[in-house]
Coordinates of C-alpha atoms in Angstrom, one line a residue:
M17 CA 1.9 22.8 9.4
T18 CA 5.1 24.4 10.1
E19 CA 7.9 22.7 9.3
D20 CA 9.3 22.3 13.2
V21 CA 6.1 20.1 14.1
R22 CA 8.2 18.7 16.8
A23 CA 8.3 22.1 18.3
S24 CA 4.7 23.6 19.0
L25 CA 2.2 22.4 21.1
L26 CA -1.7 24.5 20.9
H27 CA -3.4 23.7 24.3
L28 CA -7.3 24.6 24.5
D29 CA -9.6 23.7 27.6
S30 CA -13.2 24.0 26.6
G31 CA -14.8 23.2 30.4
A32 CA -17.5 25.8 31.0
D33 CA -15.9 25.2 34.8
G34 CA -12.7 26.9 35.2
S35 CA -12.4 26.2 39.0
D36 CA -9.5 23.7 40.5
G37 CA -12.0 20.9 40.6
S38 CA -12.2 20.3 36.8
V39 CA -10.9 16.8 35.7
S40 CA -10.4 17.7 31.9
R41 CA -8.3 20.6 33.4
R42 CA -6.2 19.3 35.4
L43 CA -5.4 16.4 33.3
T44 CA -4.6 18.9 30.3
A45 CA -1.9 21.0 33.0
L46 CA -1.1 17.6 33.4
F47 CA 0.4 17.2 29.9
A48 CA 2.1 20.4 29.2
R49 CA 3.7 20.4 31.9
T50 CA 5.1 17.7 31.5
W51 CA 5.0 18.0 27.6
R52 CA 7.3 21.5 28.3
A53 CA 9.3 19.9 31.2
R54 CA 10.4 16.9 28.5
H55 CA 11.3 19.8 25.9
D56 CA 13.5 21.9 28.1
A57 CA 15.3 18.6 29.3
A58 CA 15.9 17.6 25.6
G59 CA 17.2 21.2 25.3
L60 CA 14.4 21.7 22.3
Q61 CA 13.4 24.9 21.4
Y62 CA 9.4 24.7 21.5
E63 CA 6.1 27.1 20.9
Y64 CA 3.1 26.3 23.4
R65 CA 0.2 28.7 23.3
Y66 CA -2.7 28.2 25.3
R67 CA -6.6 29.3 25.0
D68 CA -9.0 28.9 27.6
L69 CA -12.6 28.9 25.5
A70 CA -14.6 29.6 28.2
A71 CA -12.2 32.8 29.5
D72 CA -12.1 33.4 25.8
P73 CA -15.0 32.2 23.6
V74 CA -14.7 31.9 19.8
P75 CA -17.8 33.8 18.9
P76 CA -20.6 31.9 16.9
L77 CA -21.0 32.3 13.2
D78 CA -22.7 34.7 12.1
S79 CA -23.7 35.7 8.1
A80 CA -20.6 38.1 7.5
Y81 CA -18.8 34.2 7.9
C82 CA -21.0 32.3 5.8
A83 CA -21.1 34.7 2.7
L84 CA -17.0 35.1 2.9
G85 CA -16.7 31.2 2.9
R86 CA -19.4 31.3 0.0
R87 CA -17.3 33.5 -2.4
V88 CA -14.2 31.5 -1.2
E89 CA -16.2 28.3 -2.5
R90 CA -17.4 29.6 -5.6
H91 CA -13.9 30.8 -6.2
G92 CA -12.2 26.8 -5.9
F93 CA -11.1 27.5 -2.3
C94 CA -7.9 29.3 -1.7
P95 CA -5.2 29.1 1.0
P96 CA -5.8 31.6 3.6
D97 CA -4.1 34.4 2.5
G98 CA -5.6 34.6 -0.6
V99 CA -8.8 35.2 1.6
A100 CA -8.5 38.6 2.2
A101 CA -8.6 39.6 -1.6
L102 CA -12.1 38.2 -1.8
I103 CA -13.6 40.1 1.8
G104 CA -16.7 42.3 0.1
D105 CA -17.5 44.4 3.3
P106 CA -16.4 45.5 6.7
A107 CA -18.6 42.9 8.3
E108 CA -16.9 40.3 6.3
R109 CA -12.8 41.8 7.2
R110 CA -14.6 41.1 11.0
A111 CA -15.3 38.1 11.0
W112 CA -12.0 36.7 9.1
A113 CA -10.0 38.9 11.5
L114 CA -11.6 36.7 14.2
T115 CA -11.0 33.4 12.4
R116 CA -7.5 33.8 10.7
P117 CA -5.8 33.6 13.9
L118 CA -7.3 30.9 15.1
I119 CA -6.7 28.7 11.5
D120 CA -3.0 29.7 12.0
D121 CA -2.6 28.5 16.0
V122 CA -3.8 25.2 14.3
L123 CA -1.4 25.6 11.0
A124 CA 1.9 26.1 13.3
A125 CA 0.7 23.3 15.7
G126 CA 2.7 20.4 16.1
T127 CA 0.6 18.8 19.1
V128 CA -3.0 20.2 19.6
L129 CA -4.3 19.3 23.1
I130 CA -7.8 19.6 23.4
G131 CA -9.6 19.2 27.0
A132 CA -13.3 18.3 25.8
P133 CA -15.8 17.1 28.9
M134 CA -18.9 15.7 28.0
Y135 CA -21.9 17.9 28.1
N136 CA -25.2 16.5 27.1
Y137 CA -23.8 13.4 25.1
T138 CA -21.6 15.7 23.1
V139 CA -18.5 18.0 23.2
P140 CA -19.1 21.4 25.2
A141 CA -21.1 24.2 23.1
L142 CA -17.5 26.2 23.7
L143 CA -15.4 23.8 21.8
K144 CA -18.0 23.8 18.9
A145 CA -18.0 27.1 18.1
W146 CA -14.2 26.8 17.7
I147 CA -14.0 24.1 15.5
D148 CA -17.0 25.9 13.3
R149 CA -14.8 28.7 13.0
V150 CA -11.6 27.1 12.1
S151 CA -13.1 24.8 9.3
F152 CA -13.2 27.8 7.1
P153 CA -13.4 26.6 3.5
G154 CA -10.2 25.5 2.1
A155 CA -8.2 26.8 5.7
F156 CA -6.6 23.1 6.0
T157 CA -5.9 21.8 2.6
A158 CA -3.0 22.7 -0.1
P159 CA -3.9 25.0 -2.8
G160 CA -3.7 23.1 -6.2
T161 CA -3.3 19.1 -4.9
R162 CA -5.7 19.6 -1.9
A163 CA -3.1 17.4 -0.2
P164 CA -4.0 18.0 3.8
L165 CA -2.1 20.1 5.8
L166 CA -2.8 18.7 8.9
A167 CA -1.7 15.1 7.9
A168 CA 1.3 15.0 10.3
T169 CA -0.4 16.8 13.2
R170 CA -1.0 15.0 16.3
V171 CA -4.1 15.7 18.2
V172 CA -4.9 14.6 22.1
V173 CA -8.2 14.4 23.4
V174 CA -8.8 14.1 26.9
A175 CA -12.3 13.4 27.4
T176 CA -14.0 13.5 30.8
R177 CA -17.3 12.3 31.5
G178 CA -19.5 12.2 34.8
G179 CA -21.1 8.3 34.1
S180 CA -19.7 5.6 31.9
Y181 CA -20.1 5.3 28.3
R182 CA -17.4 2.8 27.3
P183 CA -18.0 -0.2 24.7
G184 CA -19.5 -2.6 26.2
T185 CA -21.9 0.0 28.8
P186 CA -25.9 0.7 28.7
R187 CA -25.0 3.9 27.3
A188 CA -22.3 2.9 25.1
A189 CA -24.2 4.3 21.8
Y190 CA -25.0 8.0 23.5
D191 CA -21.3 8.9 23.2
F192 CA -21.1 11.6 20.4
Q193 CA -18.4 13.2 22.2
T194 CA -15.4 11.0 20.5
P195 CA -16.9 9.7 17.6
Y196 CA -17.7 12.8 16.8
L197 CA -13.9 14.2 17.3
R198 CA -12.4 11.5 15.6
A199 CA -14.3 12.1 12.5
Y200 CA -14.2 15.5 12.8
F201 CA -10.2 15.8 12.7
G202 CA -10.4 12.7 10.3
K203 CA -12.1 14.7 7.7
Q204 CA -9.6 17.5 7.9
G205 CA -6.8 15.3 7.7
V206 CA -5.4 13.8 10.5
A207 CA -3.6 10.3 10.1
D208 CA -6.2 8.1 12.6
A209 CA -2.6 6.6 14.0
N210 CA -2.0 10.6 15.2
V211 CA -5.2 11.1 17.0
R212 CA -4.8 9.7 20.9
V213 CA -8.6 9.6 22.8
I214 CA -7.2 9.9 26.6
S215 CA -10.4 9.5 28.8
A216 CA -11.2 9.4 32.5
E217 CA -15.0 8.3 33.8
S218 CA -17.3 8.4 36.7
T219 CA -16.0 12.0 37.3
L220 CA -19.3 12.8 39.1
A221 CA -18.8 9.1 41.5
D222 CA -17.5 11.7 44.5
L223 CA -20.5 14.0 43.7
V224 CA -23.8 12.3 43.2
P225 CA -25.4 9.8 45.7
H226 CA -26.5 7.3 43.4
L227 CA -23.0 6.9 41.7
A228 CA -20.9 6.2 44.9
G229 CA -21.3 2.7 44.1
H230 CA -18.7 3.5 41.6
R231 CA -16.1 5.4 43.0
A232 CA -13.5 2.8 42.9
Q233 CA -13.9 2.4 39.2
A234 CA -13.9 6.5 39.0
A235 CA -10.3 6.6 40.7
A236 CA -9.1 4.0 38.7
S237 CA -10.0 5.4 35.3
L238 CA -8.6 8.8 36.4
A239 CA -5.4 7.0 37.8
A240 CA -5.0 5.5 34.3
A241 CA -5.5 8.7 32.3
R242 CA -3.2 10.4 34.6
A243 CA -0.8 7.8 33.5
A244 CA -1.4 8.2 30.2
V245 CA -1.2 11.4 30.0
V246 CA 2.4 11.1 31.3
A247 CA 2.9 8.3 28.7
C248 CA 1.6 10.7 25.7
A249 CA 3.3 13.7 26.5
T250 CA 6.3 12.0 27.1
D251 CA 6.3 10.4 23.8
D252 CA 5.4 13.7 21.8
V253 CA 9.1 15.0 22.7
D254 CA 10.6 12.8 19.5
G255 CA 9.1 15.2 17.4
D256 CA 9.1 12.9 14.1
G257 CA 5.6 13.5 13.7
T258 CA 4.5 10.6 14.7
W259 CA 4.2 8.7 17.8
T260 CA 6.4 6.1 19.1
G261 CA 4.4 3.9 20.6
A262 CA 4.6 5.0 24.3
G263 CA 1.2 6.7 24.5
A264 CA -0.3 4.8 22.5
G265 CA -2.1 2.5 25.2
S266 CA -2.0 3.3 28.4
G267 CA -4.2 1.0 30.9
G268 CA -7.0 1.3 28.1
A269 CA -7.1 5.0 29.0
S270 CA -5.2 6.2 25.3
S271 CA -5.3 4.8 22.4
G272 CA -5.8 5.3 18.9
G273 CA -8.9 3.3 19.3
E274 CA -11.2 4.3 21.9
A275 CA -11.0 4.3 25.9
P276 CA -13.1 4.3 28.9
L277 CA -15.5 7.3 29.9
T278 CA -18.2 8.5 31.5
S279 CA -21.4 10.9 32.3
A280 CA -22.5 13.9 30.3
A281 CA -22.1 16.5 33.1
D282 CA -18.6 15.8 34.0
A283 CA -16.0 17.2 36.2
D284 CA -14.4 19.7 33.4
G285 CA -11.3 20.7 34.0
R286 CA -9.7 22.4 36.1
N287 CA -6.2 22.4 37.9
G288 CA -2.4 23.8 37.5
R289 CA -4.2 25.5 34.5
P290 CA -1.6 27.0 32.5
R291 CA -1.7 30.5 33.3
T292 CA -0.2 31.6 29.5
P293 CA -2.7 33.8 27.5
A294 CA -3.6 32.5 23.6
R295 CA -0.4 33.3 22.1
P296 CA 3.0 31.9 22.3
A297 CA 3.9 31.6 25.7
G298 CA 7.3 30.1 26.4
R299 CA 10.7 28.8 24.3
G300 CA 12.9 26.5 25.2

């Protein structure tokens, strides 16, 4: 974690649909625009990194990654700076070269923004590939103390679903999307209070005939999600490593608890996608 937690946003989109029709991309783009505009207005310098996991996918794990990870574990874990000394062959060197920059992006971020549509009841494979690779042994724990390095990191998950999986609905038990992401980031040391889930449900209502009766619900859910995104991005400008509360529960669409969502085909995330590659994109 960098010392200036207020000034760094890592923005990930994981929906396979890169068109302007993707709901998750529209919402994450709104968060990023609001976050950057608020920092500009406050005169705060910041770093913004964007990665489109569909346009620039993270390679799946291979034998070299596994061999290097096991060697690091046998040595009692070590920080990323010490991994290079344990590399055994060119394949492992290539695996680490793919992995280290992604880990550094997470460690440098005060806020991690993730667009995560629901695919087949869980997260997209593109996002899972990123999660698998950054979860290298010891990457997010302090050497010696084993304290979590992401304790002050804030995570914003924009979750979209084509149907409805919110608590109390018939398919609530099919939600392996947001509980998984909460469990994952919790295991990495992110405080539960620092995880925000903003959701839009019934995103397929305008497209699929049998969901036509849910169009009003879908419109209300999307409006609430947009409001929650703006509130959360605005709340994230104070930069003290905590949420002040403005984005903590807008219309039930953003919370440290859950929010209403939808189906397994989603409406990804499209729209005003940042024109920024996966590297530092802007300051102040």
